[in-house]
C-alpha cells in the first residue's frame, strides 16, 4: 500500500473516529498513524472544525428573518413585491379572477339559452 493510499484510508475513517464508531484495532492504527503524520493531524483538525461548524447550522433563524427578507425584496423590487395591500382583502389572486370569469361566462351562457327559442315548428 502506498503512502497516498494510506493517507486516503486514514482520512476516510475520521468520521467514524470522531463519532466513536471505529473498532479498537482500527482506532489504534489511526492513532499510531496520527502520532507520526503531521499532514493527517492537520486534516483531522480541519475535519473536526468543519463538523463543529455544521452543528451551528441547526440553529433556527432569528424571529425577524422573514420580515428582513421581505423588506429587502420590497426595496430591491422597488415596491412590486411585499408592498402595501391596495384592496379590501389584499391583492386579488389570479385564481380568483379566473373563477369569476368562468362563473360570468356560465351565467351568460345560461341566460342566452333561456332567451333562445326552444322549439322549432315546421312551416306547412
PDB file of C-alpha atoms in Angstrom:
ATOM      1  CA  UNK A   1       0.000   0.000   0.000  1.00  0.00           C
ATOM      2  CA  UNK A   2       1.404   3.381  -0.997  1.00  0.00           C
ATOM      3  CA  UNK A   3       1.640   6.348   1.342  1.00  0.00           C
ATOM      4  CA  UNK A   4      -1.108   8.172  -0.597  1.00  0.00           C
ATOM      5  CA  UNK A   5      -3.469   5.207  -0.229  1.00  0.00           C
ATOM      6  CA  UNK A   6      -2.639   5.028   3.484  1.00  0.00           C
ATOM      7  CA  UNK A   7      -3.472   8.723   3.946  1.00  0.00           C
ATOM      8  CA  UNK A   8      -6.713   8.295   1.999  1.00  0.00           C
ATOM      9  CA  UNK A   9      -7.801   5.358   4.152  1.00  0.00           C
ATOM     10  CA  UNK A  10      -6.929   7.254   7.329  1.00  0.00           C
ATOM     11  CA  UNK A  11      -8.839  10.353   6.205  1.00  0.00           C
ATOM     12  CA  UNK A  12     -11.877   8.248   5.276  1.00  0.00           C
ATOM     13  CA  UNK A  13     -12.026   6.925   8.846  1.00  0.00           C
ATOM     14  CA  UNK A  14     -12.039  10.381  10.500  1.00  0.00           C
ATOM     15  CA  UNK A  15     -15.830  10.483  10.779  1.00  0.00           C
ATOM     16  CA  UNK A  16     -16.061   7.092  12.480  1.00  0.00           C
ATOM     17  CA  UNK A  17     -13.133   8.051  14.730  1.00  0.00           C
ATOM     18  CA  UNK A  18     -14.789  11.267  15.896  1.00  0.00           C
ATOM     19  CA  UNK A  19     -18.161   9.533  16.396  1.00  0.00           C
ATOM     20  CA  UNK A  20     -16.531   6.718  18.389  1.00  0.00           C
ATOM     21  CA  UNK A  21     -17.663   4.094  15.892  1.00  0.00           C
ATOM     22  CA  UNK A  22     -14.184   2.899  14.971  1.00  0.00           C
ATOM     23  CA  UNK A  23     -13.205  -0.588  16.121  1.00  0.00           C
ATOM     24  CA  UNK A  24     -10.382  -0.902  18.687  1.00  0.00           C
ATOM     25  CA  UNK A  25      -7.786  -2.197  16.207  1.00  0.00           C
ATOM     26  CA  UNK A  26      -8.597   0.437  13.617  1.00  0.00           C
ATOM     27  CA  UNK A  27      -8.553   3.125  16.308  1.00  0.00           C
ATOM     28  CA  UNK A  28      -5.082   2.086  17.459  1.00  0.00           C
ATOM     29  CA  UNK A  29      -3.792   2.062  13.835  1.00  0.00           C
ATOM     30  CA  UNK A  30      -5.286   5.510  13.206  1.00  0.00           C
ATOM     31  CA  UNK A  31      -3.817   6.985  16.390  1.00  0.00           C
ATOM     32  CA  UNK A  32      -0.398   5.495  15.615  1.00  0.00           C
ATOM     33  CA  UNK A  33      -0.539   7.000  12.136  1.00  0.00           C
ATOM     34  CA  UNK A  34      -1.621  10.381  13.545  1.00  0.00           C
ATOM     35  CA  UNK A  35       1.285  10.319  16.003  1.00  0.00           C
ATOM     36  CA  UNK A  36       3.758  10.217  13.131  1.00  0.00           C
ATOM     37  CA  UNK A  37       1.940  12.159  10.390  1.00  0.00           C
ATOM     38  CA  UNK A  38       1.573  15.914  10.702  1.00  0.00           C
ATOM     39  CA  UNK A  39      -0.446  16.164   7.481  1.00  0.00           C
ATOM     40  CA  UNK A  40      -3.156  13.777   8.738  1.00  0.00           C
ATOM     41  CA  UNK A  41      -3.291  15.544  12.124  1.00  0.00           C
ATOM     42  CA  UNK A  42      -3.899  18.840  10.311  1.00  0.00           C
ATOM     43  CA  UNK A  43      -6.616  17.219   8.167  1.00  0.00           C
ATOM     44  CA  UNK A  44      -8.252  15.710  11.259  1.00  0.00           C
ATOM     45  CA  UNK A  45      -8.308  19.093  12.988  1.00  0.00           C
ATOM     46  CA  UNK A  46      -9.860  20.727   9.904  1.00  0.00           C
ATOM     47  CA  UNK A  47     -12.420  17.928   9.780  1.00  0.00           C
ATOM     48  CA  UNK A  48     -13.305  18.470  13.461  1.00  0.00           C
ATOM     49  CA  UNK A  49     -13.742  22.208  12.906  1.00  0.00           C
ATOM     50  CA  UNK A  50     -15.943  21.590   9.866  1.00  0.00           C
ATOM     51  CA  UNK A  51     -18.154  19.156  11.756  1.00  0.00           C
ATOM     52  CA  UNK A  52     -18.350  21.623  14.644  1.00  0.00           C
ATOM     53  CA  UNK A  53     -19.424  24.418  12.328  1.00  0.00           C
ATOM     54  CA  UNK A  54     -22.053  22.229  10.741  1.00  0.00           C
ATOM     55  CA  UNK A  55     -23.630  21.785  14.170  1.00  0.00           C
ATOM     56  CA  UNK A  56     -24.222  25.550  14.188  1.00  0.00           C
ATOM     57  CA  UNK A  57     -26.452  25.178  11.114  1.00  0.00           C
ATOM     58  CA  UNK A  58     -29.111  23.542  13.273  1.00  0.00           C
ATOM     59  CA  UNK A  59     -29.865  26.837  14.970  1.00  0.00           C
ATOM     60  CA  UNK A  60     -33.188  28.350  13.975  1.00  0.00           C
ATOM     61  CA  UNK A  61     -33.400  31.668  12.190  1.00  0.00           C
ATOM     62  CA  UNK A  62     -33.991  34.799  14.258  1.00  0.00           C
ATOM     63  CA  UNK A  63     -37.630  35.932  14.572  1.00  0.00           C
ATOM     64  CA  UNK A  64     -37.059  38.906  12.265  1.00  0.00           C
ATOM     65  CA  UNK A  65     -35.572  36.782   9.465  1.00  0.00           C
ATOM     66  CA  UNK A  66     -38.718  36.620   7.279  1.00  0.00           C
ATOM     67  CA  UNK A  67     -39.533  40.301   7.751  1.00  0.00           C
ATOM     68  CA  UNK A  68     -35.946  41.277   6.876  1.00  0.00           C
ATOM     69  CA  UNK A  69     -36.007  39.184   3.694  1.00  0.00           C
ATOM     70  CA  UNK A  70     -39.382  40.607   2.668  1.00  0.00           C
ATOM     71  CA  UNK A  71     -38.191  44.170   3.225  1.00  0.00           C
ATOM     72  CA  UNK A  72     -35.069  43.524   1.123  1.00  0.00           C
ATOM     73  CA  UNK A  73     -37.197  42.103  -1.699  1.00  0.00           C
ATOM     74  CA  UNK A  74     -39.598  45.054  -1.431  1.00  0.00           C
ATOM     75  CA  UNK A  75     -36.720  47.538  -1.523  1.00  0.00           C
ATOM     76  CA  UNK A  76     -34.876  45.861  -4.415  1.00  0.00           C
ATOM     77  CA  UNK A  77     -38.039  45.337  -6.492  1.00  0.00           C
ATOM     78  CA  UNK A  78     -38.966  48.993  -5.995  1.00  0.00           C
ATOM     79  CA  UNK A  79     -42.225  48.084  -4.290  1.00  0.00           C
ATOM     80  CA  UNK A  80     -43.552  45.476  -6.705  1.00  0.00           C
ATOM     81  CA  UNK A  81     -43.421  42.694  -4.109  1.00  0.00           C
ATOM     82  CA  UNK A  82     -44.490  42.709  -0.464  1.00  0.00           C
ATOM     83  CA  UNK A  83     -45.824  46.215  -0.879  1.00  0.00           C
ATOM     84  CA  UNK A  84     -48.884  47.675   0.756  1.00  0.00           C
ATOM     85  CA  UNK A  85     -52.146  45.951   0.001  1.00  0.00           C
ATOM     86  CA  UNK A  86     -54.366  48.072  -2.192  1.00  0.00           C
ATOM     87  CA  UNK A  87     -57.692  46.212  -1.994  1.00  0.00           C
ATOM     88  CA  UNK A  88     -60.028  45.319   0.843  1.00  0.00           C
ATOM     89  CA  UNK A  89     -58.771  41.730   1.015  1.00  0.00           C
ATOM     90  CA  UNK A  90     -55.295  42.317  -0.327  1.00  0.00           C
ATOM     91  CA  UNK A  91     -54.208  41.654  -3.854  1.00  0.00           C
ATOM     92  CA  UNK A  92     -56.609  39.604  -5.938  1.00  0.00           C
ATOM     93  CA  UNK A  93     -55.024  36.287  -6.830  1.00  0.00           C
ATOM     94  CA  UNK A  94     -55.134  35.187 -10.445  1.00  0.00           C
ATOM     95  CA  UNK A  95     -57.149  32.097  -9.486  1.00  0.00           C
ATOM     96  CA  UNK A  96     -59.990  34.238  -8.132  1.00  0.00           C
ATOM     97  CA  UNK A  97     -60.097  36.363 -11.270  1.00  0.00           C
ATOM     98  CA  UNK A  98     -60.249  33.187 -13.364  1.00  0.00           C
ATOM     99  CA  UNK A  99     -63.065  31.755 -11.240  1.00  0.00           C
ATOM    100  CA  UNK A 100     -65.111  34.959 -11.546  1.00  0.00           C
ATOM    101  CA  UNK A 101     -64.649  34.956 -15.334  1.00  0.00           C
ATOM    102  CA  UNK A 102     -65.771  31.305 -15.599  1.00  0.00           C
ATOM    103  CA  UNK A 103     -68.858  31.983 -13.495  1.00  0.00           C
ATOM    104  CA  UNK A 104     -69.650  35.075 -15.598  1.00  0.00           C
ATOM    105  CA  UNK A 105     -69.360  33.063 -18.825  1.00  0.00           C
ATOM    106  CA  UNK A 106     -71.587  30.338 -17.363  1.00  0.00           C
ATOM    107  CA  UNK A 107     -74.237  32.877 -16.354  1.00  0.00           C
ATOM    108  CA  UNK A 108     -74.074  34.447 -19.832  1.00  0.00           C
ATOM    109  CA  UNK A 109     -74.419  31.006 -21.479  1.00  0.00           C
ATOM    110  CA  UNK A 110     -77.433  30.067 -19.325  1.00  0.00           C
ATOM    111  CA  UNK A 111     -79.062  33.462 -19.928  1.00  0.00           C
ATOM    112  CA  UNK A 112     -78.551  33.072 -23.667  1.00  0.00           C
ATOM    113  CA  UNK A 113     -80.151  29.616 -23.625  1.00  0.00           C
ATOM    114  CA  UNK A 114     -83.183  30.934 -21.747  1.00  0.00           C
ATOM    115  CA  UNK A 115     -83.743  33.637 -24.349  1.00  0.00           C
ATOM    116  CA  UNK A 116     -83.330  31.330 -27.352  1.00  0.00           C
ATOM    117  CA  UNK A 117     -86.364  29.617 -28.849  1.00  0.00           C
ATOM    118  CA  UNK A 118     -86.737  26.103 -27.543  1.00  0.00           C
ATOM    119  CA  UNK A 119     -88.898  24.554 -30.188  1.00  0.00           C
ATOM    120  CA  UNK A 120     -88.972  24.986 -33.912  1.00  0.00           C
ATOM    121  CA  UNK A 121     -92.230  24.350 -35.624  1.00  0.00           C
ATOM    122  CA  UNK A 122     -92.151  23.412 -39.263  1.00  0.00           C
ATOM    123  CA  UNK A 123     -93.875  25.688 -41.743  1.00  0.00           C
ATOM    124  CA  UNK A 124     -96.757  23.925 -43.570  1.00  0.00           C
TER     125      UNK A 124
END
